[in-house]
XYZ file of C-alpha atoms in Angstrom:
624
model
C 34.242 112.349 98.912
C 37.303 112.291 101.338
C 36.517 108.636 102.768
C 36.649 105.315 101.433
C 32.502 104.893 101.725
C 31.874 108.456 101.087
C 33.479 108.421 97.916
C 31.868 105.375 96.790
C 27.998 106.353 97.619
C 28.411 110.032 96.510
C 26.888 109.614 93.213
C 23.960 108.175 94.533
C 23.120 111.051 96.677
C 23.978 113.668 93.998
C 21.620 115.530 91.958
C 22.049 112.681 89.621
C 20.229 110.329 92.104
C 17.222 109.348 90.065
C 19.763 108.383 87.023
C 22.003 106.309 89.177
C 19.267 104.498 91.290
C 17.444 103.580 88.359
C 20.299 102.227 86.232
C 21.281 100.486 89.618
C 17.783 98.669 90.049
C 18.030 97.776 86.550
C 21.515 95.905 86.926
C 20.426 94.495 90.371
C 17.174 92.856 89.051
C 18.608 91.476 85.963
C 21.325 90.003 88.382
C 18.553 88.346 90.375
C 17.110 87.092 87.399
C 20.640 85.740 86.240
C 20.944 83.926 89.601
C 17.411 82.282 89.424
C 18.308 80.984 85.818
C 21.608 79.527 87.088
C 19.218 77.094 89.296
C 16.994 76.521 86.275
C 20.346 75.751 84.385
C 21.535 73.529 87.420
C 18.393 71.309 87.168
C 18.215 71.268 83.420
C 22.012 69.986 83.551
C 21.104 67.393 86.046
C 17.862 66.402 84.054
C 20.074 66.247 80.922
C 22.933 64.130 82.355
C 20.491 61.869 84.086
C 18.947 61.406 80.592
C 22.140 60.669 79.061
C 23.090 58.081 82.146
C 19.366 56.167 81.534
C 19.597 55.932 77.844
C 20.041 52.398 77.399
C 16.847 52.089 79.679
C 14.588 54.587 77.597
C 14.233 52.374 74.302
C 12.405 53.961 71.518
C 11.990 57.489 73.142
C 15.609 57.755 74.220
C 16.715 59.621 71.858
C 13.653 62.172 72.170
C 14.165 62.595 75.552
C 17.634 63.356 75.080
C 17.120 65.942 72.460
C 14.272 67.631 74.525
C 16.591 67.703 77.866
C 19.336 69.332 75.573
C 17.167 71.937 74.073
C 15.742 73.058 77.368
C 19.306 73.467 78.848
C 20.289 75.341 75.666
C 17.211 77.438 76.116
C 18.012 78.333 79.540
C 21.486 79.067 78.656
C 20.572 81.503 76.042
C 18.030 83.084 78.558
C 20.695 83.327 81.008
C 23.802 84.659 79.216
C 22.102 86.404 76.097
C 19.233 87.886 77.731
C 19.906 88.375 81.411
C 23.453 88.862 81.414
C 23.869 90.756 77.960
C 21.243 93.311 79.029
C 22.889 93.625 82.539
C 26.261 94.388 80.957
C 24.685 97.350 79.011
C 23.150 98.583 81.546
C 25.844 98.111 84.123
C 28.724 99.915 81.589
C 26.195 102.758 81.182
C 26.239 103.307 84.697
C 29.925 103.190 84.831
C 30.202 105.875 82.267
C 27.782 108.324 83.692
C 29.455 107.795 87.509
C 33.001 108.296 85.954
C 31.648 111.362 83.934
C 29.790 112.782 87.216
C 33.069 112.204 89.402
C 35.576 113.496 86.428
C 33.364 116.659 86.313
C 33.066 117.144 90.422
C 36.937 116.663 90.470
C 37.618 118.923 87.433
C 35.272 121.724 89.002
C 36.851 121.400 92.344
C 40.500 121.831 91.079
C 39.852 124.481 88.563
C 37.743 126.531 90.926
C 38.643 130.071 91.560
C 40.695 129.419 94.371
C 42.990 127.682 92.179
C 43.955 124.314 93.752
C 45.174 122.915 90.889
C 47.964 125.766 90.805
C 49.019 125.143 94.801
C 48.895 121.375 94.003
C 50.720 120.823 90.632
C 52.988 124.025 90.725
C 53.658 125.214 94.457
C 52.896 122.253 96.485
C 54.480 119.652 94.659
C 57.960 121.308 94.824
C 58.121 121.550 98.738
C 59.225 118.110 100.175
C 57.567 119.241 103.403
C 53.930 119.606 101.694
C 51.773 116.667 101.867
C 50.373 116.696 98.421
C 49.116 113.874 96.187
C 51.431 112.860 93.342
C 50.653 112.176 89.522
C 47.025 114.035 89.918
C 46.635 113.277 86.369
C 46.779 109.926 86.698
C 44.379 109.847 89.718
C 41.382 111.651 87.746
C 42.003 109.486 84.634
C 43.262 106.028 85.491
C 42.395 105.760 89.142
C 38.575 107.001 89.081
C 38.076 104.864 85.917
C 39.599 101.672 87.398
C 37.838 102.343 90.630
C 34.426 102.999 89.018
C 34.547 99.928 87.097
C 35.940 97.896 89.926
C 33.287 98.854 92.546
C 30.249 98.174 89.584
C 31.669 94.598 89.003
C 32.268 93.907 92.666
C 28.640 95.071 93.520
C 27.003 93.253 90.987
C 29.034 90.084 91.618
C 27.566 90.662 95.595
C 24.296 90.966 94.103
C 24.664 87.667 92.331
C 26.068 86.014 95.221
C 23.180 86.936 97.668
C 20.528 86.104 95.096
C 22.043 83.337 94.136
C 22.805 81.647 97.933
C 18.974 82.533 98.312
C 17.620 80.610 95.286
C 20.261 77.862 95.772
C 19.457 77.589 99.523
C 16.051 77.242 98.852
C 16.245 74.599 96.286
C 18.308 72.622 98.429
C 16.350 73.048 101.152
C 13.317 71.799 99.134
C 14.975 68.736 97.885
C 16.633 67.759 101.258
C 16.069 64.253 102.484
C 16.616 62.419 105.954
C 20.269 60.895 106.456
C 21.033 57.772 108.384
C 22.897 58.849 111.617
C 21.008 62.489 111.378
C 17.345 61.293 112.029
C 17.472 64.312 114.663
C 17.767 66.695 111.645
C 14.624 64.705 109.952
C 14.269 65.456 106.300
C 16.596 68.749 106.676
C 20.063 66.424 107.057
C 21.017 66.500 103.520
C 21.166 70.347 103.330
C 22.340 70.931 106.759
C 25.620 68.746 105.685
C 25.754 71.145 102.602
C 25.744 74.313 104.959
C 27.906 72.839 107.763
C 30.502 72.159 104.371
C 30.346 75.714 103.555
C 30.130 77.216 106.709
C 33.704 75.465 107.458
C 35.282 74.952 103.878
C 34.838 78.501 102.703
C 36.139 80.779 105.467
C 39.431 78.758 105.898
C 40.132 79.185 102.662
C 38.919 83.153 102.465
C 41.492 83.775 105.227
C 44.333 82.495 103.321
C 43.063 84.702 100.249
C 42.853 87.942 102.338
C 46.338 87.553 103.512
C 47.630 87.289 100.004
C 45.287 90.139 98.907
C 46.784 92.389 101.482
C 50.238 92.079 99.558
C 48.425 92.432 96.279
C 46.908 95.752 97.409
C 50.228 97.184 98.532
C 52.123 96.043 95.373
C 49.108 97.751 93.508
C 49.373 100.997 95.201
C 53.172 101.149 94.791
C 52.428 100.502 90.980
C 50.063 102.907 90.622
C 52.810 105.371 92.110
C 55.480 104.309 90.042
C 53.690 104.059 86.704
C 52.469 107.660 87.382
C 55.691 109.246 88.033
C 57.393 107.665 84.875
C 54.105 108.795 82.636
C 54.686 112.298 84.075
C 58.247 112.343 83.027
C 57.588 110.993 79.655
C 55.036 113.952 79.387
C 57.488 116.549 80.541
C 59.932 115.205 77.671
C 57.211 116.489 75.373
C 57.811 120.047 76.809
C 61.621 120.295 76.817
C 62.472 118.573 73.427
C 64.189 121.592 72.269
C 66.372 121.908 75.551
C 67.193 118.274 75.650
C 68.345 118.028 71.940
C 70.257 121.195 72.028
C 72.371 120.031 74.904
C 72.727 116.353 73.598
C 71.215 115.569 76.835
C 69.592 112.327 75.611
C 72.056 110.072 77.691
C 71.166 111.694 81.070
C 67.200 111.632 79.804
C 67.716 107.852 79.084
C 69.384 107.355 82.401
C 66.230 109.078 84.013
C 63.773 106.818 82.428
C 65.871 103.858 83.377
C 66.095 104.864 87.000
C 62.310 105.313 86.987
C 61.624 102.456 85.331
C 63.418 100.230 87.583
C 61.166 100.897 90.240
C 58.227 99.680 87.566
C 60.104 96.662 87.216
C 61.045 95.678 90.407
C 57.260 96.107 91.777
C 56.023 94.247 88.654
C 58.507 91.580 89.580
C 56.846 91.195 93.184
C 53.351 91.439 91.622
C 54.026 88.783 89.552
C 55.244 86.331 92.241
C 52.064 87.155 94.340
C 49.973 86.688 91.549
C 51.225 83.254 90.794
C 50.978 82.266 94.244
C 47.060 83.591 94.248
C 46.526 82.012 90.639
C 47.625 78.502 91.999
C 45.916 78.696 95.112
C 42.528 79.889 93.620
C 42.691 77.409 90.710
C 43.264 74.273 93.094
C 39.913 75.695 95.230
C 38.196 75.918 92.522
C 38.919 72.628 90.769
C 38.869 70.884 94.046
C 35.469 72.441 94.967
C 33.682 71.569 91.847
C 35.183 67.906 91.149
C 35.647 66.733 94.923
C 33.703 68.960 97.439
C 30.628 69.546 95.701
C 29.590 65.899 95.557
C 30.460 65.060 99.143
C 27.294 66.295 100.957
C 24.811 64.401 99.124
C 26.755 61.047 98.689
C 25.272 59.679 102.138
C 22.129 60.275 101.053
C 22.760 58.480 97.772
C 24.769 55.984 98.908
C 21.698 55.144 101.331
C 19.518 55.004 98.537
C 17.287 58.021 99.610
C 17.715 59.888 96.366
C 18.158 59.351 92.684
C 21.207 59.688 90.548
C 19.431 62.563 88.904
C 18.846 64.111 92.009
C 22.214 63.438 93.147
C 23.718 64.976 90.041
C 21.452 68.146 90.365
C 22.157 68.305 94.254
C 25.921 68.266 93.435
C 25.672 71.307 90.884
C 23.799 73.233 93.062
C 26.284 72.805 96.039
C 29.216 73.499 93.487
C 27.523 76.838 92.751
C 26.572 77.517 96.353
C 30.003 77.289 97.576
C 31.379 79.203 94.275
C 28.871 81.960 95.042
C 30.306 81.744 98.900
C 33.717 81.954 97.640
C 33.019 84.970 95.843
C 35.493 87.055 97.980
C 38.351 84.649 97.354
C 37.663 84.572 93.376
C 37.581 88.532 93.438
C 40.595 89.267 95.769
C 42.708 90.605 93.087
C 39.596 93.116 91.873
C 39.158 94.188 95.792
C 42.838 94.876 96.219
C 42.792 97.093 92.592
C 39.696 98.652 93.965
C 41.197 99.879 97.466
C 44.415 101.163 95.882
C 42.340 103.266 93.539
C 40.043 104.462 96.035
C 42.640 105.626 98.658
C 44.550 107.590 95.790
C 41.053 109.200 94.765
C 40.357 109.905 98.277
C 43.968 111.453 98.915
C 43.517 113.587 96.014
C 40.040 114.870 97.639
C 41.553 115.293 100.751
C 44.297 117.519 99.586
C 41.701 119.718 97.331
C 39.651 120.124 100.399
C 42.753 121.311 102.495
C 44.025 123.262 99.756
C 40.854 125.418 99.663
C 42.472 127.782 102.256
C 46.028 128.118 100.574
C 47.871 129.877 103.587
C 46.671 127.054 106.083
C 47.574 124.358 103.494
C 51.042 126.108 103.324
C 51.844 126.682 107.017
C 52.085 122.730 107.257
C 55.364 123.288 105.685
C 56.358 126.753 106.179
C 55.433 130.555 107.322
C 52.220 131.546 105.407
C 50.804 135.063 106.824
C 49.646 137.172 103.770
C 46.666 139.291 104.193
C 44.895 140.226 100.907
C 42.407 143.062 101.389
C 40.683 145.726 98.898
C 40.581 149.533 99.227
C 38.913 152.518 97.327
C 39.723 152.404 93.599
C 41.339 155.727 93.889
C 43.593 154.901 96.446
C 45.612 152.509 94.043
C 47.581 149.240 95.017
C 49.222 149.200 98.413
C 51.773 146.699 99.893
C 52.778 146.949 103.635
C 55.323 144.823 105.503
C 55.849 142.521 102.840
C 58.373 139.576 103.259
C 58.776 136.514 100.815
C 60.390 133.139 101.769
C 61.143 129.616 100.671
C 59.546 126.697 102.571
C 60.610 125.958 106.176
C 59.497 127.020 109.483
C 62.702 128.803 110.199
C 62.952 130.398 106.643
C 64.421 134.314 106.441
C 63.086 136.285 103.973
C 64.905 136.690 100.568
C 62.796 139.875 99.812
C 61.450 142.937 101.776
C 58.950 145.591 100.669
C 58.446 147.862 103.724
C 55.963 150.031 101.785
C 54.639 150.550 98.146
C 51.756 152.693 97.178
C 51.231 152.595 93.315
C 48.753 155.266 92.099
C 45.924 154.759 89.767
C 47.343 154.877 86.109
C 51.065 154.869 87.350
C 53.429 152.757 85.238
C 56.086 150.769 87.621
C 59.051 149.080 86.347
C 60.429 146.230 88.705
C 64.527 145.952 88.209
C 66.564 144.215 89.975
C 69.473 141.478 89.417
C 68.482 137.642 88.236
C 67.223 135.604 91.114
C 66.506 138.879 93.107
C 62.598 137.710 93.511
C 61.092 140.083 90.901
C 58.619 137.226 89.661
C 58.256 136.280 93.061
C 56.950 139.555 93.822
C 54.366 139.809 91.141
C 53.241 136.228 92.118
C 52.696 137.386 95.410
C 50.949 140.332 94.730
C 48.406 137.891 92.700
C 48.239 135.540 95.497
C 50.113 132.629 93.966
C 53.495 133.008 96.024
C 53.125 130.456 99.125
C 55.562 131.546 101.915
C 55.938 134.718 103.481
C 53.716 137.146 105.377
C 52.503 141.036 104.659
C 49.750 143.019 103.476
C 48.344 143.445 99.816
C 45.676 145.688 99.301
C 44.435 146.204 95.757
C 41.958 148.595 94.502
C 38.327 147.623 94.821
C 36.223 146.514 92.192
C 38.783 146.753 89.230
C 39.353 144.246 86.733
C 43.308 142.785 86.824
C 45.282 140.577 84.648
C 48.367 138.577 85.083
C 50.463 138.251 82.033
C 53.524 135.826 82.771
C 56.339 134.497 80.566
C 55.501 131.009 80.577
C 53.432 131.155 77.429
C 52.308 127.372 76.784
C 49.179 127.571 75.028
C 46.063 124.892 76.023
C 44.023 122.864 73.226
C 41.578 125.543 71.916
C 40.889 127.757 69.309
C 43.272 131.096 68.716
C 39.894 133.266 69.342
C 39.312 131.287 72.847
C 43.002 131.882 73.833
C 42.719 135.313 73.302
C 39.358 135.242 74.957
C 40.441 133.483 78.152
C 39.268 133.954 80.807
C 35.806 134.604 78.959
C 34.222 132.338 76.452
C 34.940 133.245 72.915
C 31.584 133.312 72.122
C 31.039 136.553 74.200
C 33.186 138.572 71.511
C 32.556 139.099 68.005
C 34.763 137.789 65.544
C 35.143 141.473 64.018
C 36.444 142.507 67.588
C 38.703 139.937 67.723
C 40.302 140.310 64.226
C 40.734 143.949 64.528
C 43.101 143.485 67.859
C 45.048 140.558 66.251
C 45.935 142.702 63.284
C 46.814 145.416 65.406
C 49.127 143.163 67.199
C 50.878 141.524 64.524
C 48.962 138.164 64.343
C 46.597 139.175 61.018
C 47.917 136.379 58.849
C 46.187 133.791 61.590
C 42.466 135.574 61.437
C 40.703 133.089 58.625
C 41.597 130.156 60.926
C 41.313 131.863 64.462
C 37.994 129.764 65.307
C 39.777 126.445 64.633
C 41.476 124.452 67.497
C 44.088 123.775 65.279
C 46.290 125.300 62.103
C 46.968 123.007 59.562
C 46.407 119.730 61.531
C 48.966 121.053 64.500
C 47.906 122.705 67.835
C 48.308 126.633 68.151
C 51.053 125.746 70.900
C 53.354 123.954 68.087
C 52.501 126.553 65.432
C 53.344 129.880 67.138
C 56.813 130.979 68.019
C 57.459 132.457 71.336
C 57.060 135.842 70.080
C 53.879 135.215 68.350
C 52.669 133.411 71.851
C 53.146 136.872 73.285
C 51.407 138.593 71.048
C 48.587 136.378 71.670
C 48.925 137.476 75.361
C 49.059 141.057 74.197
C 45.866 140.696 71.986
C 44.406 139.209 75.405
C 44.994 142.463 77.284
C 43.978 145.020 74.496
C 40.711 142.834 74.317
C 40.067 143.128 78.017
C 41.525 146.343 79.075
C 42.397 145.722 82.452
C 42.659 148.387 85.256
C 45.543 146.932 86.828
C 48.027 144.882 84.712
C 50.961 142.670 86.066
C 53.711 142.115 83.289
C 56.095 139.233 84.416
C 58.769 138.931 81.787
C 55.758 138.876 78.981
C 57.803 140.604 76.184
C 60.736 138.544 76.662
C 60.597 136.849 73.220
C 60.276 140.394 71.250
C 62.794 142.275 69.800
C 63.396 145.598 70.657
C 61.093 147.187 68.177
C 58.437 144.810 68.713
C 58.484 145.311 72.489
C 58.527 149.100 72.348
C 55.109 148.236 70.047
C 53.744 146.144 72.901
C 53.963 149.017 75.285
C 52.425 151.687 72.881
C 49.723 149.578 72.219
C 48.931 148.685 75.632
C 49.162 152.541 76.585
C 46.885 153.369 73.530
C 44.207 150.858 74.710
C 44.509 150.966 78.091
C 45.297 154.828 78.890
C 44.296 154.541 82.587
C 45.630 151.331 83.635
C 48.021 150.753 86.302
C 51.186 148.574 85.288
C 53.623 146.760 87.152
C 56.134 145.249 84.652
C 59.243 142.561 85.205
C 61.655 142.557 82.352
C 65.173 141.532 81.824
C 66.673 145.034 80.880
C 67.862 147.212 83.700
C 66.581 150.139 81.606
C 62.784 150.790 81.212
C 61.813 150.960 77.401
C 60.828 153.891 75.660
C 58.957 154.890 72.611
C 60.184 155.879 69.188
C 61.146 159.726 70.485
C 62.759 158.226 73.315
C 60.172 158.877 76.078
C 59.850 156.403 78.917
C 56.523 154.595 78.926
C 56.753 154.122 83.036
C 56.602 156.552 85.658
C 58.741 154.952 88.300
C 61.349 152.150 88.822
C 60.961 149.639 91.985
C 64.517 149.054 92.460
C 65.536 145.546 93.963
C 68.730 145.335 96.000
C 70.137 143.166 98.468
C 66.677 141.643 99.465
C 64.965 145.292 99.682
C 62.788 147.059 97.254
C 62.317 150.687 97.196
C 60.488 152.924 94.721
C 62.223 155.644 92.673
C 60.944 158.007 90.071
C 62.075 157.436 86.330
C 64.599 160.411 85.233
C 63.408 161.576 81.982
C 66.463 162.291 79.581
C 66.742 166.062 78.633
C 65.935 166.652 75.149
C 69.238 167.299 72.823
C 70.251 170.885 72.552
C 69.043 172.527 69.127
C 72.057 173.917 67.486
C 72.237 177.556 66.156
C 72.557 177.318 62.166
C 71.684 180.537 61.542
C 75.416 181.594 61.400
C 76.323 178.741 59.211
C 73.347 179.787 56.892
C 74.740 182.963 56.377
C 78.331 182.114 55.736
C 76.888 179.856 53.053
C 75.097 182.363 51.119
C 77.856 184.623 51.445
C 79.906 181.833 49.744
C 77.801 181.182 47.075
C 77.308 185.041 46.134
C 81.275 185.212 46.102
C 81.249 182.402 43.629
C 78.774 183.923 41.406
């Protein structure tokens, strides 16, 4: 699906090919039937107009003949539009729905695969100006695929109608063709030859003009899709940062951003209006002149010579009008062609980017240095890092963090400490394969279960039980098991509603506070009991007491887990008795990281109170 035609035919060669071709066949047959009924309508229309024209000569039977001709015309119109076109619409819209559903499923499966291309494209790749990544991925999946499939089907139906109509109309014109004075060498095919000669010369010239206009329409459509997507993305981002903007009174700044982005839309829209007006003027004039003048020219010599009757002349002119209209199909659908190509190219760009990012390091090497090696070793040897260097984008970028060697034993808790901006979170991302630029060797314990809990706790639209059960399905865990953990972490009040995707009509992301969201993460840890746990500011929204309880519960439920934790504090947390949870500190200073043990504070000295007791007893005896 990384090419124009490959994308358009993918559904028809997929596992759904039977469904696709069955619906396609139904649409094609009904389109052909509609085209054939168009020929019948042209004949019935000619007969109806001829009957009206000869009404004075029909005498008493005139009214009956007119009504009969009108009835035949109405019946054929109902057959064409109510039966053939009506059923074709149903089958074509069903095909549109199934095709879009299949494409949507394929792109979502590709984006949300184990290699996490969505992350690299949406979070990291989009932040690097040097990386060639598609913009507004949400718009491409939602709007571009829908518009592409709809336009493609509409044009395919139009093309089928054109081919079948040209065949049936041409067959009728040839069967009713007569000789024309001056063209005796063509025999009885003379009038039909005049029709085809007109179509061959008249239509291509007009089509060439329409193609010139269509190129401009396509370029403007692509620009409009890009600007509309960026503006919508900015509005969506506003929803997620309403509080910071309100707190900083940043409404004027945000409004200026919106105005600047909308100016691009307005400017492109204005150009679109000019080009659309030009096309509308051309197409309207072309269509009217074709129907009212050009269609009556080819058969006029035969009619003027008396070779055909008025009825035949009118019927032939109706057929000529339909033939030229069918051959001019490209002109009529030029805006749709431009829109189709614009949307197809946006979807193809996305498919190409998803394919390229399957090898994330090769993808990042396009804009920087990415030479990480991720390996595995026996679980008893723990986690190891060798020669790790983290960088930003750029071929000449220098490391901002170096870890020469790090060995974390199974069950060891390591507290990552360093000033803000030193690269603590970047290190955790790199260990999980989520940092793009740098080099080094990361060796994870083989066959163990790991979990990465980050500071960003925005929650997807799902039930609370599902949010706790991620990445597994909520039905894989018993309600009683999840409820017990919710009670342990302090979310017991929500147990009756944990199976609902919302709470009192509001999403869980809007209901839960920052601290409660981090308790959801804690519940997830306790439910899955990982062997290796990465905590990236996972307790930032909790108060000191809740932070200590967080660590206590992890220690209780995951007693053998290896933990690497990043926190704001410079001192590792301790339990209620002052005992540290962590065994070692990975200290980051001046761009380098080194491991050092946690110093366990000595217990306070026990004071000898025996002398004081003897003095108090002596004083009591003295008083007595």
